[in-house]
CSV table of C-alpha atoms in Angstrom, one decimal:
chain,number,residue,atom,x,y,z
P,179,MET,CA,25.5,16.6,-15.9
P,180,THR,CA,23.3,19.7,-15.8
P,181,LYS,CA,23.5,22.2,-13.0
P,182,GLU,CA,19.9,21.3,-12.0
P,183,LYS,CA,20.8,17.7,-11.6
P,184,ILE,CA,24.0,18.5,-9.6
P,185,LYS,CA,21.9,20.7,-7.3
P,186,LYS,CA,19.4,17.9,-6.8
P,187,GLU,CA,22.1,15.4,-6.0
P,188,LYS,CA,23.7,17.7,-3.4
P,189,THR,CA,20.3,18.3,-1.9
P,190,LEU,CA,19.7,14.6,-1.6
P,191,HIS,CA,23.1,14.0,-0.1
P,192,THR,CA,22.6,16.7,2.4
P,193,LEU,CA,19.2,15.3,3.4
P,194,HIS,CA,20.8,11.9,3.9
P,195,SER,CA,23.3,13.4,6.3
P,196,VAL,CA,20.6,15.3,8.2
P,197,HIS,CA,18.5,12.1,8.7
P,198,SER,CA,21.5,10.0,9.6
P,199,ARG,CA,22.3,12.4,12.5
P,200,LYS,CA,18.7,12.6,13.5
P,201,LEU,CA,18.5,8.8,13.7
P,202,GLN,CA,21.7,8.6,15.7
P,203,GLY,CA,20.6,11.4,18.1
P,204,ALA,CA,17.2,9.9,18.6
P,205,ILE,CA,18.4,6.5,19.5
P,206,THR,CA,21.1,7.9,21.8
P,207,SER,CA,18.6,10.2,23.5
P,208,THR,CA,16.1,7.4,23.9
P,209,LEU,CA,18.5,4.9,25.5
P,210,THR,CA,20.0,7.6,27.8
P,211,HIS,CA,16.5,8.1,29.3
P,212,LEU,CA,15.7,4.5,29.8
P,213,PRO,CA,17.0,3.5,33.3
P,214,SER,CA,16.8,-0.2,32.5
P,215,PHE,CA,19.5,0.0,29.8
P,216,SER,CA,22.7,-0.2,31.9
P,217,PHE,CA,25.1,-1.2,29.2
P,218,PHE,CA,27.2,0.2,26.4
P,219,PHE,CA,25.1,0.5,23.3
P,220,PHE,CA,26.9,0.7,20.0
P,221,PHE,CA,25.2,1.8,16.9
P,222,LYS,CA,27.1,1.7,13.6
P,223,LYS,CA,25.9,2.6,10.2
P,224,ALA,CA,27.8,3.0,6.9
P,225,SER,CA,27.1,6.4,5.5
P,226,SER,CA,29.1,6.0,2.3
P,227,PHE,CA,26.0,5.1,0.2
P,228,SER,CA,24.0,7.9,-1.4
P,229,VAL,CA,20.5,8.7,-0.3
P,230,CYS,CA,19.5,8.1,-3.9
P,231,THR,CA,20.1,4.4,-3.1
P,232,MET,CA,17.4,4.6,-0.5
P,233,MET,CA,14.8,6.7,-2.3
P,234,GLY,CA,13.2,5.0,-5.2
P,235,SER,CA,15.7,2.3,-5.7
P,236,GLY,CA,13.9,-0.6,-4.0
P,237,ASP,CA,17.2,-1.8,-2.6
P,238,THR,CA,16.9,-5.1,-4.3
P,239,SER,CA,19.7,-6.6,-2.2
P,240,SER,CA,17.8,-6.4,1.0
P,241,SER,CA,14.1,-5.9,0.3
P,242,SER,CA,12.3,-8.1,-2.2
P,243,ASP,CA,9.0,-6.8,-0.6
P,244,PHE,CA,9.2,-3.8,-2.8
P,245,PHE,CA,8.4,-5.7,-6.0
P,246,CYS,CA,5.6,-8.0,-4.7
P,247,ARG,CA,2.2,-7.2,-6.2
P,248,ARG,CA,0.4,-8.5,-3.2
P,249,HIS,CA,1.4,-8.2,0.4
P,250,VAL,CA,0.0,-10.8,2.9
P,251,PHE,CA,0.2,-10.1,6.7
P,252,LEU,CA,-0.4,-12.8,9.2
P,253,CYS,CA,-1.4,-11.5,12.6
P,254,TYR,CA,0.5,-13.7,15.1
P,255,LYS,CA,1.6,-13.0,18.7
P,256,ASN,CA,4.3,-10.4,19.2
P,257,PRO,CA,8.0,-9.7,18.3
P,258,ALA,CA,9.2,-11.2,21.6
P,259,VAL,CA,8.5,-14.8,20.3
P,260,TRP,CA,9.3,-14.3,16.6
P,261,PRO,CA,12.5,-16.1,15.6
P,262,PRO,CA,14.9,-14.4,13.1
P,263,ARG,CA,13.1,-16.1,10.2
P,264,ILE,CA,9.5,-17.0,9.5
P,265,GLU,CA,10.5,-20.3,8.0
P,266,ALA,CA,12.5,-21.4,11.1
P,267,ALA,CA,11.9,-24.9,12.4
P,268,GLU,CA,11.4,-23.5,15.9
P,269,PHE,CA,8.6,-21.2,14.8
P,270,ASP,CA,5.0,-22.2,15.5
P,271,ARG,CA,3.1,-24.2,12.9
P,272,LEU,CA,0.8,-21.6,11.5
P,273,PRO,CA,3.4,-19.0,10.2
P,274,ARG,CA,5.9,-21.6,9.3
P,275,LEU,CA,3.4,-23.7,7.2
P,276,LEU,CA,1.9,-20.6,5.6
P,277,HIS,CA,5.3,-19.5,4.5
P,278,ALA,CA,6.1,-23.0,3.1
P,279,ALA,CA,2.7,-23.2,1.3
P,280,ILE,CA,3.2,-19.9,-0.4
P,281,ASN,CA,6.7,-20.8,-1.5
P,282,ALA,CA,5.6,-24.2,-2.8
P,283,ARG,CA,2.8,-22.7,-4.9
P,284,LYS,CA,4.8,-19.7,-6.0
P,285,PRO,CA,5.1,-20.8,-9.7
P,286,HIS,CA,1.3,-21.0,-9.8
P,287,ILE,CA,0.5,-17.7,-8.1
P,288,LYS,CA,-0.1,-15.0,-10.7
P,289,LYS,CA,0.7,-12.0,-8.5
P,290,GLU,CA,4.0,-12.0,-6.8
P,291,THR,CA,3.2,-12.4,-3.2
P,292,CYS,CA,5.2,-11.7,-0.1
P,293,LEU,CA,4.4,-12.7,3.5
P,294,THR,CA,5.1,-10.7,6.7
P,295,ILE,CA,4.1,-11.3,10.3
P,296,CYS,CA,2.4,-8.6,12.3
P,297,GLU,CA,1.4,-8.4,15.9
P,298,GLY,CA,-1.8,-10.2,16.9
P,299,HIS,CA,-4.0,-9.7,19.9
P,300,ASP,CA,-7.2,-11.7,20.3
P,301,GLY,CA,-10.4,-9.8,20.3
P,302,THR,CA,-9.0,-6.9,18.2
P,303,GLU,CA,-8.9,-5.9,14.6
P,304,THR,CA,-5.7,-7.9,14.3
P,305,SER,CA,-6.5,-11.1,16.2
P,306,ASN,CA,-4.2,-14.1,16.1
P,307,GLY,CA,-4.7,-16.1,12.9
P,308,ASP,CA,-6.2,-13.1,11.0
P,309,VAL,CA,-4.8,-12.6,7.5
P,310,LEU,CA,-4.7,-9.1,6.0
P,311,ILE,CA,-4.2,-8.8,2.2
P,312,PHE,CA,-3.0,-5.6,0.5
P,313,PRO,CA,-3.7,-3.8,-1.8
P,314,ASP,CA,-6.9,-5.9,-2.0
P,315,MET,CA,-7.8,-4.4,1.5
P,316,ILE,CA,-9.4,-7.6,2.7
P,317,ARG,CA,-9.2,-9.7,5.9
P,318,TYR,CA,-9.8,-13.3,6.6
P,319,ARG,CA,-10.4,-14.3,10.2
P,320,ARG,CA,-9.0,-17.2,12.3
P,321,LEU,CA,-6.8,-19.1,9.9
P,322,THR,CA,-5.3,-22.2,11.5
P,323,HIS,CA,-2.5,-24.5,10.3
P,324,PHE,CA,-5.1,-27.1,9.2
P,325,ASP,CA,-6.5,-24.6,6.6
P,326,VAL,CA,-3.2,-23.2,5.2
P,327,GLU,CA,-3.0,-25.2,2.0
P,328,THR,CA,-6.7,-24.7,1.1
P,329,PHE,CA,-6.4,-21.0,1.9
P,330,VAL,CA,-3.3,-20.5,-0.3
P,331,GLU,CA,-4.9,-22.5,-3.2
P,332,GLU,CA,-8.3,-20.7,-3.1
P,333,VAL,CA,-7.2,-17.2,-2.3
P,334,LEU,CA,-3.7,-16.8,-3.7
P,335,VAL,CA,-3.6,-19.2,-6.6
P,336,LYS,CA,-7.2,-19.2,-7.8
P,337,GLU,CA,-7.8,-15.6,-6.6
P,338,GLY,CA,-11.2,-16.6,-5.3
P,339,GLU,CA,-12.6,-16.7,-1.8
P,340,TRP,CA,-11.8,-19.0,1.1
P,341,LEU,CA,-15.3,-20.2,2.1
P,342,PRO,CA,-14.7,-21.1,5.8
P,343,GLY,CA,-13.8,-17.4,6.4
P,344,ASN,CA,-15.9,-14.7,4.7
P,345,PRO,CA,-13.6,-11.9,3.5
P,346,GLU,CA,-14.1,-8.6,5.3
P,347,SER,CA,-13.3,-5.2,3.6
P,348,LEU,CA,-10.6,-3.1,5.3
P,349,LYS,CA,-11.5,0.6,5.4
P,350,ALA,CA,-8.7,1.9,7.6
P,351,SER,CA,-5.2,3.0,6.8
P,352,TYR,CA,-2.6,0.5,8.1
P,353,VAL,CA,0.8,1.4,9.4
P,354,PHE,CA,3.4,-1.4,10.0
P,355,VAL,CA,6.7,-0.7,11.8
P,356,CYS,CA,9.5,-3.3,11.6
P,357,SER,CA,10.2,-4.3,15.2
P,358,HIS,CA,11.9,-7.6,14.5
P,359,GLY,CA,14.5,-7.5,17.2
P,360,SER,CA,15.7,-11.1,16.8
P,361,ARG,CA,16.5,-10.3,13.1
P,362,ASP,CA,18.2,-7.0,13.7
P,363,ARG,CA,18.9,-5.2,17.0
P,364,ARG,CA,18.3,-1.7,15.5
P,365,CYS,CA,14.7,-2.6,14.6
P,366,GLY,CA,14.2,-4.2,18.0
P,367,VAL,CA,15.2,-1.0,19.8
P,368,PHE,CA,13.8,1.6,17.5
P,369,GLY,CA,10.6,-0.1,16.2
P,370,PRO,CA,8.6,-0.1,19.5
P,371,ILE,CA,9.4,3.6,20.0
P,372,LEU,CA,8.0,4.4,16.6
P,373,VAL,CA,4.9,2.3,17.3
P,374,SER,CA,4.2,4.3,20.5
P,375,ARG,CA,4.8,7.6,18.7
P,376,PHE,CA,2.3,6.7,15.9
P,377,ARG,CA,-0.3,5.7,18.6
P,378,GLU,CA,0.1,9.2,20.1
P,379,GLU,CA,-0.6,10.8,16.7
P,380,ILE,CA,-3.6,8.6,16.1
P,381,GLU,CA,-5.1,9.7,19.5
P,382,LEU,CA,-4.1,13.3,18.9
P,383,HIS,CA,-6.1,13.4,15.7
P,384,GLY,CA,-8.9,11.3,17.0
P,385,LEU,CA,-8.4,8.6,14.3
P,386,GLN,CA,-8.8,5.5,16.5
P,387,GLY,CA,-10.3,2.8,14.3
P,388,LYS,CA,-9.5,4.7,11.1
P,389,VAL,CA,-5.7,4.3,11.3
P,390,LEU,CA,-4.2,1.1,12.8
P,391,ILE,CA,-0.6,0.7,13.8
P,392,SER,CA,1.2,-2.6,14.4
P,393,SER,CA,4.7,-4.0,14.8
P,394,CYS,CA,5.8,-6.3,12.0
P,395,SER,CA,8.6,-8.7,11.1
P,396,HIS,CA,11.5,-8.1,8.8
P,397,ILE,CA,10.7,-6.0,5.7
P,398,GLY,CA,14.2,-5.6,4.3
P,399,GLY,CA,16.8,-2.8,4.6
P,400,ASN,CA,17.7,-2.9,8.3
P,401,LYS,CA,20.4,-0.3,7.6
P,402,TYR,CA,17.5,2.1,7.0
P,403,ALA,CA,15.8,1.5,10.4
P,404,GLY,CA,13.2,2.7,11.4
P,405,ASN,CA,11.4,1.1,8.5
P,406,VAL,CA,7.7,1.9,8.1
P,407,ILE,CA,5.1,0.6,5.6
P,408,ILE,CA,1.8,2.6,5.1
P,409,PHE,CA,-1.1,1.1,3.2
P,410,GLY,CA,-4.0,3.4,2.4
P,411,SER,CA,-5.8,5.4,-0.3
P,412,SER,CA,-3.9,8.0,-2.2
P,413,ILE,CA,-5.3,11.3,-3.4
P,414,ASN,CA,-6.9,9.6,-6.4
P,415,ARG,CA,-8.5,6.9,-4.2
P,416,GLU,CA,-6.1,4.2,-5.3
P,417,VAL,CA,-4.9,1.9,-2.6
P,418,THR,CA,-1.1,1.9,-2.4
P,419,GLY,CA,1.6,0.7,-0.1
P,420,HIS,CA,4.7,2.9,0.6
P,421,LEU,CA,7.9,2.1,2.4
P,422,TYR,CA,9.8,4.7,4.4
P,423,GLY,CA,13.2,4.5,5.9
P,424,TYR,CA,15.3,6.4,8.5
P,425,VAL,CA,12.0,7.4,10.3
P,426,THR,CA,12.7,8.8,13.7
P,427,PRO,CA,10.2,9.7,16.5
P,428,ASP,CA,10.6,13.4,15.5
P,429,ASP,CA,9.6,12.5,11.9
P,430,VAL,CA,6.3,10.8,12.8
P,431,PRO,CA,4.1,13.9,13.2
P,432,LEU,CA,5.1,15.3,9.8
P,433,LEU,CA,5.0,11.9,8.1
P,434,PHE,CA,1.6,11.2,9.7
P,435,HIS,CA,0.2,14.5,8.6
P,436,GLN,CA,1.5,14.5,5.0
P,437,HIS,CA,1.0,10.8,4.1
P,438,ILE,CA,-2.1,9.8,6.1
P,439,ILE,CA,-4.0,13.1,6.6
P,440,LYS,CA,-3.1,14.7,3.2
P,441,GLY,CA,-2.5,11.6,1.2
P,442,GLU,CA,0.8,12.9,-0.2
P,443,ILE,CA,4.2,11.1,-0.3
P,444,PHE,CA,6.9,12.3,2.1
P,445,ASP,CA,9.8,12.1,-0.4
P,446,SER,CA,12.6,12.9,2.1
P,447,LEU,CA,12.1,9.5,3.8
P,448,TRP,CA,10.6,7.5,0.9
P,449,ARG,CA,12.1,4.2,0.0
P,450,GLY,CA,9.7,3.0,-2.6
P,451,GLN,CA,6.2,1.9,-3.5
P,452,ILE,CA,5.0,-1.7,-3.2
P,453,GLY,CA,4.5,-3.4,-6.6
P,454,LEU,CA,6.5,-1.1,-8.8
P,455,SER,CA,9.8,-2.0,-10.5
P,456,GLU,CA,13.0,-0.1,-9.7
P,457,ASP,CA,12.6,2.1,-12.9
P,458,GLU,CA,8.9,2.8,-12.2
P,459,GLN,CA,9.8,3.9,-8.6
P,460,LYS,CA,12.5,6.3,-9.9
P,461,LYS,CA,10.1,7.7,-12.5
P,462,LYS,CA,7.4,8.2,-9.8
P,463,GLN,CA,9.8,10.1,-7.6
P,464,GLU,CA,11.1,12.3,-10.4
P,465,GLN,CA,7.6,13.2,-11.4
P,466,ARG,CA,6.8,14.3,-7.9
P,467,LEU,CA,10.0,16.3,-7.6
P,468,GLN,CA,9.2,18.1,-10.8
P,469,LEU,CA,5.7,18.7,-9.8
P,470,ASN,CA,6.6,20.0,-6.4
P,471,GLY,CA,9.7,21.8,-7.6
P,472,GLY,CA,11.8,19.9,-5.0
P,473,ARG,CA,10.1,21.8,-2.2
P,474,ASN,CA,9.7,18.8,0.1
P,475,LEU,CA,13.4,18.0,-0.1
P,476,GLY,CA,14.6,21.6,0.0
P,477,GLY,CA,12.4,22.5,2.9
P,478,MET,CA,13.9,19.8,5.1
P,479,VAL,CA,17.4,21.2,4.9
P,480,ALA,CA,16.7,24.9,4.2
P,481,GLY,CA,18.9,27.1,6.5
P,482,ARG,CA,20.7,24.0,8.0
P,483,CYS,CA,23.3,23.2,5.3
P,484,GLN,CA,24.7,24.7,2.2
P,485,THR,CA,23.5,22.8,-0.8
P,486,ASP,CA,25.2,24.4,-3.7
P,487,GLY,CA,28.6,26.0,-4.3
P,488,GLU,CA,31.5,24.5,-2.4
P,489,SER,CA,31.1,21.6,0.0
P,490,CYS,CA,30.1,22.7,3.5
P,491,CYS,CA,32.5,20.2,4.9
P,492,GLN,CA,35.6,22.1,3.7
P,493,ASP,CA,35.2,25.0,6.2
P,494,ASN,CA,33.1,23.6,8.9
P,495,GLU,CA,33.7,20.1,10.3
P,496,ASP,CA,30.7,20.4,12.6
P,497,SER,CA,28.3,21.0,9.8
P,498,CYS,CA,25.3,18.6,9.7
P,499,CYS,CA,26.4,17.1,6.4
P,500,CYS,CA,29.9,16.2,7.6
P,501,GLN,CA,30.2,12.6,8.7
P,502,ASN,CA,32.7,9.8,8.8
P,503,ASP,CA,32.2,6.7,6.7
P,504,VAL,CA,31.1,4.9,9.8
P,505,PHE,CA,29.9,6.7,12.9
P,506,GLU,CA,29.8,5.1,16.3
P,507,GLU,CA,27.9,6.4,19.2
P,508,MET,CA,28.6,4.9,22.6
P,509,THR,CA,26.4,5.7,25.6
P,510,GLU,CA,27.7,4.7,29.0
P,511,LEU,CA,25.0,4.5,31.6
P,512,SER,CA,25.1,3.9,35.3
P,513,THR,CA,26.0,0.3,36.3
P,514,ASP,CA,24.4,0.4,39.7
P,515,ASN,CA,21.6,-1.9,38.6
P,516,LYS,CA,23.7,-4.5,36.7
P,517,ARG,CA,22.0,-7.4,38.3
P,518,GLU,CA,18.6,-6.2,37.4
P,519,ASN,CA,19.5,-5.7,33.8
P,520,VAL,CA,21.6,-8.8,33.2
P,521,ASN,CA,19.0,-10.2,30.8
P,522,VAL,CA,18.9,-7.0,28.7
P,523,ILE,CA,22.7,-6.9,28.6
P,524,SER,CA,23.0,-10.5,27.4
P,525,ARG,CA,20.4,-10.0,24.7
P,526,ILE,CA,22.0,-6.8,23.3
P,527,ASN,CA,25.7,-7.0,23.9
P,528,LYS,CA,26.2,-10.6,22.9
P,529,GLY,CA,24.9,-9.8,19.4
P,530,LYS,CA,22.5,-11.4,17.1
P,531,GLY,CA,23.3,-14.9,18.2
P,532,ALA,CA,22.1,-14.2,21.7
P,533,LEU,CA,19.0,-12.6,20.4
P,534,ARG,CA,18.3,-15.5,18.1
P,535,LYS,CA,18.7,-18.0,21.0
P,536,PHE,CA,16.5,-15.9,23.2
P,537,SER,CA,13.6,-15.6,20.8
P,538,SER,CA,13.8,-19.2,19.5
P,539,MET,CA,13.1,-20.5,22.9
P,540,PRO,CA,9.8,-19.0,24.0
P,541,THR,CA,7.9,-20.5,26.9
P,542,TRP,CA,5.5,-23.3,26.3
P,543,LEU,CA,2.7,-20.8,27.0
P,544,ASP,CA,3.8,-18.4,24.3
P,545,SER,CA,4.0,-21.2,21.8
P,546,TRP,CA,0.5,-22.6,22.7
P,547,GLU,CA,-1.9,-22.2,19.9
P,548,GLN,CA,-5.7,-22.0,20.0
P,549,GLU,CA,-6.1,-25.3,18.1
P,550,ASP,CA,-3.9,-26.9,20.8
P,551,THR,CA,-6.5,-25.9,23.4
P,552,TYR,CA,-9.2,-27.6,21.3
P,553,ALA,CA,-7.1,-30.7,20.9
P,554,ALA,CA,-6.4,-30.9,24.6
P,555,LEU,CA,-10.1,-30.5,25.5
P,556,ALA,CA,-10.9,-33.2,23.0
P,557,VAL,CA,-8.4,-35.6,24.6
P,558,VAL,CA,-9.8,-34.8,28.1
P,559,CYS,CA,-13.4,-35.3,27.0
P,560,ALA,CA,-12.5,-38.6,25.3
P,561,ALA,CA,-10.7,-39.8,28.5
P,562,VAL,CA,-13.7,-38.8,30.6
P,563,SER,CA,-16.1,-40.6,28.2
P,564,VAL,CA,-14.0,-43.7,28.4
P,565,ALA,CA,-13.9,-43.6,32.2
P,566,ILE,CA,-17.7,-43.1,32.4
P,567,ALA,CA,-18.3,-45.9,29.9
P,568,TYR,CA,-16.0,-48.3,31.8
P,569,SER,CA,-17.7,-47.4,35.1
P,570,CYS,CA,-21.2,-48.2,33.6
P,571,TYR,CA,-19.9,-51.4,32.2
P,572,LYS,CA,-18.6,-52.5,35.6
P,573,GLN,CA,-21.9,-51.7,37.3
P,574,LEU,CA,-23.9,-53.7,34.7
P,575,ARG,CA,-21.7,-56.7,35.5
């Protein structure tokens, strides 16, 4: 192994340690300042894997979304009512049937396609039932569960147009943050914080309407939370999607400026590019590192940790690159308001099972769909018509 390669490996390892501590500190700080969280919060992460596993590897064990050639986002409600899995029987018809239709037609879909749910708000750029397709950068409005099979056949299999909904071109950059709390607690806690931080940056730069931010469902690699996907045009005007991991609120301004404003990859948090194989991702990163002379990586840790020579952990146990295999941060907050926070405690401290149970039982109003309204109105109108007809019949007699 050459000295240059050894130096690069040490730099990457040091960088991983820095971001692990940043993530730990950010979550602890955030929870400490939230008065509603009166509970013990445990956050564990194995740090024995190399940062090289995160950057450019695709992490095939946990994120198949890396290798899809087309990414479909269905805008639908909010993370509070999403069950742990899209295909779950308790989920509403539209997302469940769309997932089933894509799976059923998978052998006939030329481009490998993955489906993710993002937040939907009626009357906005991401209304409930809207479908966003990347990197095609098109949107179809108001998909219903009645149209799912036709939509999949015409758009994803035949790669044509779905006639009931004229495709609209997407001009903005889109940022999706995994906030799927019922799937993983870390994403549920950290995701909304990142969404708020991105919104602040959008307002600060006056990019409302040009950069859109949304919570999304599971995108793989929960151990890398916060996970962020950014779709937009690169320097050469090519539309690409990039996945970042270990993103903390403090990272958002720099990530926003470098990736969205300048159109450059932020290598220190980069997990991969949508649509590229594992080897292609590694080559892409190596090319960027050679082109930049490793300045993006080195700059992040310059002056903070020693990256060559002897290990910094030998003489200084408090160094930022020194960590145990598993770190555990426990924040004890005041228990004066236990009664007020019993719901929060039960959702977090009882583990994923409690979260799954909580989110799989939304209220009837949360589960109510637009087409249900139309169906109910049709039934009411039919009943009224029958009543009027019967009344007229009785009068004629």
